[in-house]
GROMACS .gro file of C-alpha atoms in nm:
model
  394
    1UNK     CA    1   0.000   0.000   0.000
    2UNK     CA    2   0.124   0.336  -0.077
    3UNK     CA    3   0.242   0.542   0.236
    4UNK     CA    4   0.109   0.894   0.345
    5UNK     CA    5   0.219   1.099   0.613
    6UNK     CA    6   0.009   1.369   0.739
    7UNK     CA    7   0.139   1.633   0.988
    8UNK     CA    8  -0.100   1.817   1.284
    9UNK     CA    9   0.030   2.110   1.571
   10UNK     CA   10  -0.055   2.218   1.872
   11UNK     CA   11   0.035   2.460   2.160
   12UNK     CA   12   0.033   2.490   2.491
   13UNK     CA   13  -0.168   2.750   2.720
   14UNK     CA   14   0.116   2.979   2.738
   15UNK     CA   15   0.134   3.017   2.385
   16UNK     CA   16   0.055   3.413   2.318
   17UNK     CA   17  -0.281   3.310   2.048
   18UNK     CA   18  -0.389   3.081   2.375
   19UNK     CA   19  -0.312   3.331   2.582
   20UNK     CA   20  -0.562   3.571   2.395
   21UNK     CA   21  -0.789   3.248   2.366
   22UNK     CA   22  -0.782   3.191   2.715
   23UNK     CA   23  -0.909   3.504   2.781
   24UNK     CA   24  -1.123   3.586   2.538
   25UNK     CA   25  -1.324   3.280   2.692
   26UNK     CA   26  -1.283   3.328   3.037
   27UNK     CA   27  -1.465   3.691   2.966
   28UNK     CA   28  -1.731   3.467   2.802
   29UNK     CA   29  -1.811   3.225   3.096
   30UNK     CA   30  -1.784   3.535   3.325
   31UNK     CA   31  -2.095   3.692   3.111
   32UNK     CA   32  -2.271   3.382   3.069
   33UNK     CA   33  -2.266   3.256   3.416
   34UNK     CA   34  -2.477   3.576   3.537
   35UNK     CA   35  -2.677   3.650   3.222
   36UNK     CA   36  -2.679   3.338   2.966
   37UNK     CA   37  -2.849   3.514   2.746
   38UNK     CA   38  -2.503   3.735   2.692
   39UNK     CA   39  -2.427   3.799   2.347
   40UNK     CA   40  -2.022   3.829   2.332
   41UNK     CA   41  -1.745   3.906   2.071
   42UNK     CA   42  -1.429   3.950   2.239
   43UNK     CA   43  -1.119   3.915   2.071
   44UNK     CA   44  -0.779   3.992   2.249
   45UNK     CA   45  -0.493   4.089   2.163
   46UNK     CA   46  -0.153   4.018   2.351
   47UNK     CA   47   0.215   4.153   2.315
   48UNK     CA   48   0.500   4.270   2.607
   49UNK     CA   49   0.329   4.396   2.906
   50UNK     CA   50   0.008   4.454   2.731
   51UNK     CA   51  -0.372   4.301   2.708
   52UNK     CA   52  -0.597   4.444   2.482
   53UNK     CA   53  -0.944   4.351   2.537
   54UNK     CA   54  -1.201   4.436   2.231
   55UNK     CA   55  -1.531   4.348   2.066
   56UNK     CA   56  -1.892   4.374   2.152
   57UNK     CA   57  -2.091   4.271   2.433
   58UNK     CA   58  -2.455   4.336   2.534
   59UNK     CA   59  -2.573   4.187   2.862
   60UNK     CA   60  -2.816   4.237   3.190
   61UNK     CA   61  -2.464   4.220   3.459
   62UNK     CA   62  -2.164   4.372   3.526
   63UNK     CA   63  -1.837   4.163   3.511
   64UNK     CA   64  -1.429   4.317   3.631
   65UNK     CA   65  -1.262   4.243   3.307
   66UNK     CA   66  -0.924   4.358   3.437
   67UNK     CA   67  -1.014   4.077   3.756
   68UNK     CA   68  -1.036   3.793   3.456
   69UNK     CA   69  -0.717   3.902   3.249
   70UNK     CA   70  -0.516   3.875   3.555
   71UNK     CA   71  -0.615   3.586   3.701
   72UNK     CA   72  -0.657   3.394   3.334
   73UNK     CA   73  -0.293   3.500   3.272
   74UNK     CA   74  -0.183   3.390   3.666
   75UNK     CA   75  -0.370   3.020   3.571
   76UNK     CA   76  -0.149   2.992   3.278
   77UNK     CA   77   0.160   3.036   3.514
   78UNK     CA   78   0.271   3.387   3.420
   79UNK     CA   79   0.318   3.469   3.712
   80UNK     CA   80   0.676   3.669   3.763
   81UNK     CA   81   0.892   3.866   3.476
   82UNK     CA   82   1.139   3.631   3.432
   83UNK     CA   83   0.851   3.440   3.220
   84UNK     CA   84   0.842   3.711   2.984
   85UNK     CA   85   0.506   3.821   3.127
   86UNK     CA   86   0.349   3.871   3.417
   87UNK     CA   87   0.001   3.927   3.566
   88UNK     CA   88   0.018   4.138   3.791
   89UNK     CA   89   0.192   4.384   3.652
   90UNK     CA   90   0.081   4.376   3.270
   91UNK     CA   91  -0.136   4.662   3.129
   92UNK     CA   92  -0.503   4.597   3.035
   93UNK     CA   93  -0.645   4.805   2.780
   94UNK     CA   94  -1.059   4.739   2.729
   95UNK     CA   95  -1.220   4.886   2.474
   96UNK     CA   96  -1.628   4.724   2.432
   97UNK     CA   97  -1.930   4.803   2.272
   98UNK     CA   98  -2.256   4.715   2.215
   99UNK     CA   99  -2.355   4.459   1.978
  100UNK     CA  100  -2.484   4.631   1.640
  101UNK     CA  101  -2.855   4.650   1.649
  102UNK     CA  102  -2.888   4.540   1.299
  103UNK     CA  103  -2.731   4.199   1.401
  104UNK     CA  104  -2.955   4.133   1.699
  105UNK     CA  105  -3.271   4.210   1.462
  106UNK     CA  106  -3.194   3.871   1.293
  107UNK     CA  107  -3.114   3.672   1.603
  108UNK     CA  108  -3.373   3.818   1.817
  109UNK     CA  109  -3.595   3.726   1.551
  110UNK     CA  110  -3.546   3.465   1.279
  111UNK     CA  111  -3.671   3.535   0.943
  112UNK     CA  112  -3.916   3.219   0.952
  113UNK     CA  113  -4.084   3.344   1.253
  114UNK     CA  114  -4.086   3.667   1.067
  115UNK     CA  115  -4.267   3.513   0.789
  116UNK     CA  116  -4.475   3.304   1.011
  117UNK     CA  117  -4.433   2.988   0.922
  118UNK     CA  118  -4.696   2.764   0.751
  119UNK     CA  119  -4.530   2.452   0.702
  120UNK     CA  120  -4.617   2.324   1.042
  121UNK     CA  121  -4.291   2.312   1.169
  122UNK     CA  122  -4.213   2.510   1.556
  123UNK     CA  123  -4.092   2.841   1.418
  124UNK     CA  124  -3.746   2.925   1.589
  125UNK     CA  125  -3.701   3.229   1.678
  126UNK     CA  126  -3.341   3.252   1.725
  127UNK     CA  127  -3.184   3.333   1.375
  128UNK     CA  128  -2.788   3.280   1.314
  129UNK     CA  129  -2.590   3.545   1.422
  130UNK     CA  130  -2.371   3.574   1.047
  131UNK     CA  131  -2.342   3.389   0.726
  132UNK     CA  132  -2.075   3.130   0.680
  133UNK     CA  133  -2.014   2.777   0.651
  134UNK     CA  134  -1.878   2.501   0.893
  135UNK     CA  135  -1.722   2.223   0.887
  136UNK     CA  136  -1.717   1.905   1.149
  137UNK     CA  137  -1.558   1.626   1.089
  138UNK     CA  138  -1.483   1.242   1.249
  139UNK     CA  139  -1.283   0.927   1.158
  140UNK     CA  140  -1.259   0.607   1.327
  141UNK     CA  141  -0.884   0.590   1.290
  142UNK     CA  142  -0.894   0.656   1.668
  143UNK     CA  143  -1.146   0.556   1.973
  144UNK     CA  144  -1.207   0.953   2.004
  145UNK     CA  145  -1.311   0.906   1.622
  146UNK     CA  146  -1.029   1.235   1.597
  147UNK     CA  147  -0.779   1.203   1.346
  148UNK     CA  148  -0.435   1.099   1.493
  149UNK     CA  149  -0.177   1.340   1.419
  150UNK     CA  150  -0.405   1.654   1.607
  151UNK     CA  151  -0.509   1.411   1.892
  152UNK     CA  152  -0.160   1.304   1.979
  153UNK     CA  153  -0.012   1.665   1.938
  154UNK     CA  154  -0.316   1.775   2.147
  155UNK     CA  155  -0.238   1.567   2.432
  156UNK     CA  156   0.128   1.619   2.378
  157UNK     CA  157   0.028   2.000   2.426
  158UNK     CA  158  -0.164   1.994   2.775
  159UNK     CA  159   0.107   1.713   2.888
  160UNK     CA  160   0.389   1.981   2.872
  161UNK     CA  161   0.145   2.220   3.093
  162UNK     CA  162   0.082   1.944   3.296
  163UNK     CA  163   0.456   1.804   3.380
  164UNK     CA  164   0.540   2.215   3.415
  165UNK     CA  165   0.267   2.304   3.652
  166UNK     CA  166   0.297   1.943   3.867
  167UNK     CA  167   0.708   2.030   3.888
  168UNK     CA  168   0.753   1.630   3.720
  169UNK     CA  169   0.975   1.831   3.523
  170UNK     CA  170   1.061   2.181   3.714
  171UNK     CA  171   1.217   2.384   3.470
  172UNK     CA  172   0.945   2.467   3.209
  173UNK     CA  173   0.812   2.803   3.149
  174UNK     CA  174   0.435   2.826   3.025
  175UNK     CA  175   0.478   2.860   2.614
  176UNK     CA  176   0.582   2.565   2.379
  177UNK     CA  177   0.431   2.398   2.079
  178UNK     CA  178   0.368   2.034   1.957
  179UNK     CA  179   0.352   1.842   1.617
  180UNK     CA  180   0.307   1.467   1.507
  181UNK     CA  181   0.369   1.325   1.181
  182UNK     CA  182   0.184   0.974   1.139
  183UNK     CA  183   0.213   0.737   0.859
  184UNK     CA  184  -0.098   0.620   0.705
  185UNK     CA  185  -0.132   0.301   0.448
  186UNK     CA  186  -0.468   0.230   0.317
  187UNK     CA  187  -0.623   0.504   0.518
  188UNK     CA  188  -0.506   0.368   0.849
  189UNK     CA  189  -0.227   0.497   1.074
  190UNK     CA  190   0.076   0.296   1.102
  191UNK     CA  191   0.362   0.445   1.310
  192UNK     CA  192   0.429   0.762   1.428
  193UNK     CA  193   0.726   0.901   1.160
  194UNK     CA  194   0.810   1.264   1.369
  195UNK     CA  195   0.732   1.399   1.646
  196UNK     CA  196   0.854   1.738   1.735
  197UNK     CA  197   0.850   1.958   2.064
  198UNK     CA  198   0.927   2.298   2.170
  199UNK     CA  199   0.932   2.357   2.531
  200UNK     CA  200   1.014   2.724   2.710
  201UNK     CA  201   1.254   2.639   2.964
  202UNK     CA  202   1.514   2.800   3.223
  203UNK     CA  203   1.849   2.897   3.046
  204UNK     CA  204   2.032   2.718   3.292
  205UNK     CA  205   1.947   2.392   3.164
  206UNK     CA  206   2.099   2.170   2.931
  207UNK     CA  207   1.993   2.081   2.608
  208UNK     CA  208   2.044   1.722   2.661
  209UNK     CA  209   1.855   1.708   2.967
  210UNK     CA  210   1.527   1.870   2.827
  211UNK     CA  211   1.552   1.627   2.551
  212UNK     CA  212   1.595   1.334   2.795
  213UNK     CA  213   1.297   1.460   3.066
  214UNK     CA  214   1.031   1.547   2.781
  215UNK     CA  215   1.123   1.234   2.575
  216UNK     CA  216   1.000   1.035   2.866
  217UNK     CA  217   0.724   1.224   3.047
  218UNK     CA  218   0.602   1.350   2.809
  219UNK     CA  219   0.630   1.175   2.449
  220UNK     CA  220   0.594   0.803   2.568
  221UNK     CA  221   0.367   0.901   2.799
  222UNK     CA  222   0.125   1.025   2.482
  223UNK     CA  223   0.211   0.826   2.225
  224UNK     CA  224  -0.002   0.477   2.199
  225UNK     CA  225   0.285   0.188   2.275
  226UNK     CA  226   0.433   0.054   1.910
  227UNK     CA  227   0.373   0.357   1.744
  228UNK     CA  228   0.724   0.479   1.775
  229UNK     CA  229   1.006   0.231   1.613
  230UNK     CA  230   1.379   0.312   1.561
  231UNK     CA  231   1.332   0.547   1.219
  232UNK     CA  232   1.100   0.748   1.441
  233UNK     CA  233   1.267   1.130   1.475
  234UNK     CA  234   1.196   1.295   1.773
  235UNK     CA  235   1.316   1.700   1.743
  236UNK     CA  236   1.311   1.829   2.098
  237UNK     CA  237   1.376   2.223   2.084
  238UNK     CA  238   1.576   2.165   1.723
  239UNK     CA  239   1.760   2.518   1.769
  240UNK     CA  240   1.887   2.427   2.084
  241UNK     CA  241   1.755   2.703   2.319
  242UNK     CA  242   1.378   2.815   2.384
  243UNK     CA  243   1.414   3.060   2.664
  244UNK     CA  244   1.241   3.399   2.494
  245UNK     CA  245   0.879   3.269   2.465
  246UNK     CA  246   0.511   3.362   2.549
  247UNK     CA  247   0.374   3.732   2.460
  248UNK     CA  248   0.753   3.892   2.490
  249UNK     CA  249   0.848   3.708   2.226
  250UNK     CA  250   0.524   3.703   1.996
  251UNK     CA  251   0.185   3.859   1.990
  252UNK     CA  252  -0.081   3.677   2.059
  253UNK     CA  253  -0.478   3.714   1.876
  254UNK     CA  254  -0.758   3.557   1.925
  255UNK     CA  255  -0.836   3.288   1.695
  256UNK     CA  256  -0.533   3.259   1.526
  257UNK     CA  257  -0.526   2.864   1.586
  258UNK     CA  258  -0.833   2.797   1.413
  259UNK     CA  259  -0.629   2.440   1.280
  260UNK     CA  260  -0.548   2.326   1.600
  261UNK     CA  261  -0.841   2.432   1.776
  262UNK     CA  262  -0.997   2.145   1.556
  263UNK     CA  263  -0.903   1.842   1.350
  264UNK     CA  264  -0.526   1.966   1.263
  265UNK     CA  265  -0.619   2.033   0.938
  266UNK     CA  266  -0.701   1.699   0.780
  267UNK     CA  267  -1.079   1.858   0.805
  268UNK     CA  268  -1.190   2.181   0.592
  269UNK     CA  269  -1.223   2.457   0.782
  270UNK     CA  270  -1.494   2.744   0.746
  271UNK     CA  271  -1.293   3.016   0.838
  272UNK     CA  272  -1.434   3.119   1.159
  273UNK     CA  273  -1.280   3.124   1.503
  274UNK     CA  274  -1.471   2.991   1.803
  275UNK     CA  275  -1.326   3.201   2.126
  276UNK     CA  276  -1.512   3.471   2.233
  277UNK     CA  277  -1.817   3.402   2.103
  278UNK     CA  278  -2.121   3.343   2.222
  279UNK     CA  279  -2.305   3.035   2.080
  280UNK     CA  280  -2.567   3.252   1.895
  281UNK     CA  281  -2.265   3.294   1.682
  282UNK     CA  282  -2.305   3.008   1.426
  283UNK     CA  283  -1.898   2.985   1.370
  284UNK     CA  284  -1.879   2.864   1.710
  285UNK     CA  285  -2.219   2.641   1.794
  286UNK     CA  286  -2.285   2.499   1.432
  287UNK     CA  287  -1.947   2.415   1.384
  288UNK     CA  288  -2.034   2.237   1.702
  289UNK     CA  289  -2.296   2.057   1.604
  290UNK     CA  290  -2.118   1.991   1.257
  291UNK     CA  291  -1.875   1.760   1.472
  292UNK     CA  292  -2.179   1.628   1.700
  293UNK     CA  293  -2.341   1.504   1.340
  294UNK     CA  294  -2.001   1.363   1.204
  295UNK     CA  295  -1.901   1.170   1.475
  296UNK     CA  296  -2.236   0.967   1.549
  297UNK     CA  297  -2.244   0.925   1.195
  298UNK     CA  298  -1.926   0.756   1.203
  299UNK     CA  299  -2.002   0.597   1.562
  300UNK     CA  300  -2.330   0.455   1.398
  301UNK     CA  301  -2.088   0.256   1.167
  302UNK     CA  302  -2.214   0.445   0.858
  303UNK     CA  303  -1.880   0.572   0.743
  304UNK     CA  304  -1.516   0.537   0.830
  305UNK     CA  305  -1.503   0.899   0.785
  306UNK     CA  306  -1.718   1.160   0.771
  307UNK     CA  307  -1.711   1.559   0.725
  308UNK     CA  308  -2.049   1.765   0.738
  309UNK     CA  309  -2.045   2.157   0.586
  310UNK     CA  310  -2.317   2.340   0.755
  311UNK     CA  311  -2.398   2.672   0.545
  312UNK     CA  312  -2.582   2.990   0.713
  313UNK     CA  313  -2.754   3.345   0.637
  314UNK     CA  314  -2.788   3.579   0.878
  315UNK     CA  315  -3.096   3.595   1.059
  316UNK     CA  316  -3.250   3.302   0.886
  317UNK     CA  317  -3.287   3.007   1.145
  318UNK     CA  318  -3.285   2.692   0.905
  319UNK     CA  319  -2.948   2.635   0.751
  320UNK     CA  320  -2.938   2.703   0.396
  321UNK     CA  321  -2.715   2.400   0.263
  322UNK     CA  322  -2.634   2.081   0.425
  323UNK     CA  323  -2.279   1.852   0.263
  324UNK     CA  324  -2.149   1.530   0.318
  325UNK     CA  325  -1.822   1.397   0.227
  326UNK     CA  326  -1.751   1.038   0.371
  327UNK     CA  327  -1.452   1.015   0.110
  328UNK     CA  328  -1.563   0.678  -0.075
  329UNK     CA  329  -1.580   0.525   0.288
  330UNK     CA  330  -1.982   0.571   0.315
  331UNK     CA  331  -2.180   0.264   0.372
  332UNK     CA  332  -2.500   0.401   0.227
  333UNK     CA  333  -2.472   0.717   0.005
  334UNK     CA  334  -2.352   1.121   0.091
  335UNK     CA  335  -2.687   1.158  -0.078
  336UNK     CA  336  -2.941   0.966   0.171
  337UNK     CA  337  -2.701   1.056   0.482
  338UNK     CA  338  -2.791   1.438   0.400
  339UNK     CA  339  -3.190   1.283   0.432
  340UNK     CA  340  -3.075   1.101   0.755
  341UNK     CA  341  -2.925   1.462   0.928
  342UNK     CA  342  -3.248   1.647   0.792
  343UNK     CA  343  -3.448   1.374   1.001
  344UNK     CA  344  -3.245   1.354   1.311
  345UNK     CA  345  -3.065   1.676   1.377
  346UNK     CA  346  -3.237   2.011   1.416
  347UNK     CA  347  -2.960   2.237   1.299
  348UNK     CA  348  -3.120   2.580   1.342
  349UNK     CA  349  -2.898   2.783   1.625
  350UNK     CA  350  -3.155   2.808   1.916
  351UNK     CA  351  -3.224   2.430   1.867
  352UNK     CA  352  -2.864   2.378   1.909
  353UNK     CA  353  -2.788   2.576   2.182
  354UNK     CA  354  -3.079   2.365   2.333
  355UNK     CA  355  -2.932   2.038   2.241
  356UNK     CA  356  -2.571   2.053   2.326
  357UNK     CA  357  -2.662   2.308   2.700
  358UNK     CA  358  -2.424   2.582   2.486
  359UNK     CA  359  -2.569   2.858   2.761
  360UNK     CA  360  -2.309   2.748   3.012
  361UNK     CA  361  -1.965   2.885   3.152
  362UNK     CA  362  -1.785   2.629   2.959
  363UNK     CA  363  -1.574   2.778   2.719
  364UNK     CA  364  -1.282   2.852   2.853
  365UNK     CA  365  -1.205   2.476   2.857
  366UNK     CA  366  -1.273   2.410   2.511
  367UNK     CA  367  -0.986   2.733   2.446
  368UNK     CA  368  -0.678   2.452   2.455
  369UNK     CA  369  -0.564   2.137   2.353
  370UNK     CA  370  -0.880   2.121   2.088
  371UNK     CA  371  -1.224   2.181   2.104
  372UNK     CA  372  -1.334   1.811   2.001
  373UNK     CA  373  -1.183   1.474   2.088
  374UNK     CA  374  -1.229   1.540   2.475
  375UNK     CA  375  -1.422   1.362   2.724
  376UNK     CA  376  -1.531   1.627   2.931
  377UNK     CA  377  -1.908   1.562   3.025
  378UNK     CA  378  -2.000   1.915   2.988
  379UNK     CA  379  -1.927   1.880   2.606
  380UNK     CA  380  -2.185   1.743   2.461
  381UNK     CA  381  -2.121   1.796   2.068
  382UNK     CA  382  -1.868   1.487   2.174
  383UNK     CA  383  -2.175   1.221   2.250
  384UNK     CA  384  -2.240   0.935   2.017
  385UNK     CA  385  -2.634   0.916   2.146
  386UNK     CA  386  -2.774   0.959   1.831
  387UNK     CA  387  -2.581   0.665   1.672
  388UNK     CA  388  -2.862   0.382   1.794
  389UNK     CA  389  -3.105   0.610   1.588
  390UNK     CA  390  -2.893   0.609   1.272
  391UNK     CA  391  -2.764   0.273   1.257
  392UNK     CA  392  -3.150   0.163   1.296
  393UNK     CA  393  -3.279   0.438   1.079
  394UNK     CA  394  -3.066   0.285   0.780
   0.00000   0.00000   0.00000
């Protein structure tokens, strides 16, 4: 069989773009835990010494947005200069507004409920919050139906926060970056061909040692046992020195890991970034649901793989265009799964804020290490409990 390799990233929370993530949703789940109606677009903007907080935000509370930065940035662990940044003594610029009027019109008020509806459907009222399309995506290639090379550098990601912030390996600073190369034949992964890690550290250490400490806490402790063989490479810090990291070193924006944040690029992506927003905001909560559909169509045993495009207008509730793409694997065709998902799913935003409990302080979990592929109970895009209904359905 002819070999493929197929390369995913990730970073850790003290990267400067999950730095502005991280905050961006922590301001979210601040809003939304006093008023969950709270529509939110924050976006964030990092450098040396400095948070920016911007967007629009219209809610019925009051929240300290200076409070969140500083204690967001003190989670992540920068906590004294030395790191390059520090919480307590960074400046924190806000600048909010309200959100336009024009765009609550459509979701306040969806243009089917405008037109009243006659079909004898419910009429919802919430309409999208923007046009766009989304993309979700599974594969059964692993038992998180997530495509390797983004899981693995996912978990190699929050195992480099969590060896730094348990001390297992006490000379880590908060910013570094993962990436896995895995050989596929016949559609399957194989071995693992590269694997490459860049970990912030004290300058005081040796390069030998880092290589040595995150080989084995935090590679082999990832990696699924026979995966790595003797050709394996394994690049730990390949210039030699990572000392300069985090927001002294780089800017950070909000939603500037748009690749990581979901299937590592081996999926389409629509474009849109999902911190920040609240889930009236279709990039965010259909592309959600876009995974929820993919993976219990691919739990259900109807496809290998599977990767759903949901398409929206503003302020019109019903999505315009539904796409399936289950890449030859398909048991039954694109075609009749598109019937299946009109069926099953209701797709229209207040239906899926509904379904998946999306007006909850959860977000700032979902900001690293990938917002699908997780088994955190609270997300529920990641349950398979429509699968029963499929597989019988077909």
């Amino acid at each position: 069989m002819a070999k493929q390799f197929f390369t995913s990233e990730s970073v850790t929370e003290g990267h400067p773009d999950k730095v502005a993530d991280l905050i961006s949703d922590s301001i979210l789940d601040a809003l939304i835990s006093k008023d969950p109606a709270s529509r939110v677009a924050v976006e964030t903007l990092v450098s040396t010494g400095l948070v920016a907080v911007a967007g629009e935000v219209s809610a019925n509370c009051y929240v300290d947005i200076p409070r969140i930065v500083r204690k967001t940035v003190h989670d992540i662990g920068y906590t004294r200069a030395k790191y390059g940044f520090d919480g307590d003594t960074c400046a924190i610029i806000t600048t909010l507004d309200e959100q336009s009027g024009d765009i609550a019109m459509g979701v306040n008020s969806s243009l089917e409920q405008k037109c009243e509806d006659s079909t004898g459907n419910e009429v919802e009222a919430t309409g999208a919050g923007d046009q766009g399309m989304m993309f979700g995506y599974a594969s059964n290639e692993t038992a998180e139906l997530m495509p390797m090379p983004i899981l693995l550098a996912s978990k190699m990601a929050a195992r480099l926060a969590h060896v730094r912030k348990g001390k297992l390996i006490d000379y880590l600073y908060p910013d570094g970056k993962t990436q896995v190369t895995v050989q596929y034949e016949g559609g399957q992964p194989v071995r693992i061909d590269t694997v490459v890690v860049a970990a912030q550290h004290k300058p005081t250490v040796a390069h030998k040692n880092i290589e040595q400490d995150i080989m084995g806490a935090v590679i082999k402790e990832v990696v699924p046992p026979g995966m790595l063989d003797k050709k394996t490479r394994i690049l730990v810090n390949p210039t030699g020195r990572f000392v300069l990291g985090g927001p002294q070193a780089d800017a950070g924006l909000t939603g500037r890991k748009i690749i990581s944040d979901t299937y590592g690029g081996m999926a389409r992506h629509g474009g849109g970034a999902f911190s920040g927003k609240d889930p009236t905001k279709v990039d965010r909560s259909a592309a959600y649901a876009a995974r929820y559909v993919a993976k219990n169509i691919v739990a259900a045993g109807l496809a290998d793989k599977c990767e759903i495009q949901l398409a929206y207008a503003i302020g019109v509730a019903n999505p315009v265009s539904i796409y399936v793409d289950t890449f030859g694997t398909g048991k039954v065709a694109d075609r009749e799964l598109v019937n299946l998902i009109r069926e099953h799913f209701d797709l229209r935003p207040g239906a899926i804020i509904k379904k998946l409990h999306l007006r909850r302080p959860i977000y700032q979990r979902t900001a690293c290490y990938g917002h699908f592929g997780r088994p955190d109970p609270d997300f529920y895009w990641e349950r398979t409990d429509k699968a029963e209904i499929l597989r019988q359905s077909v």
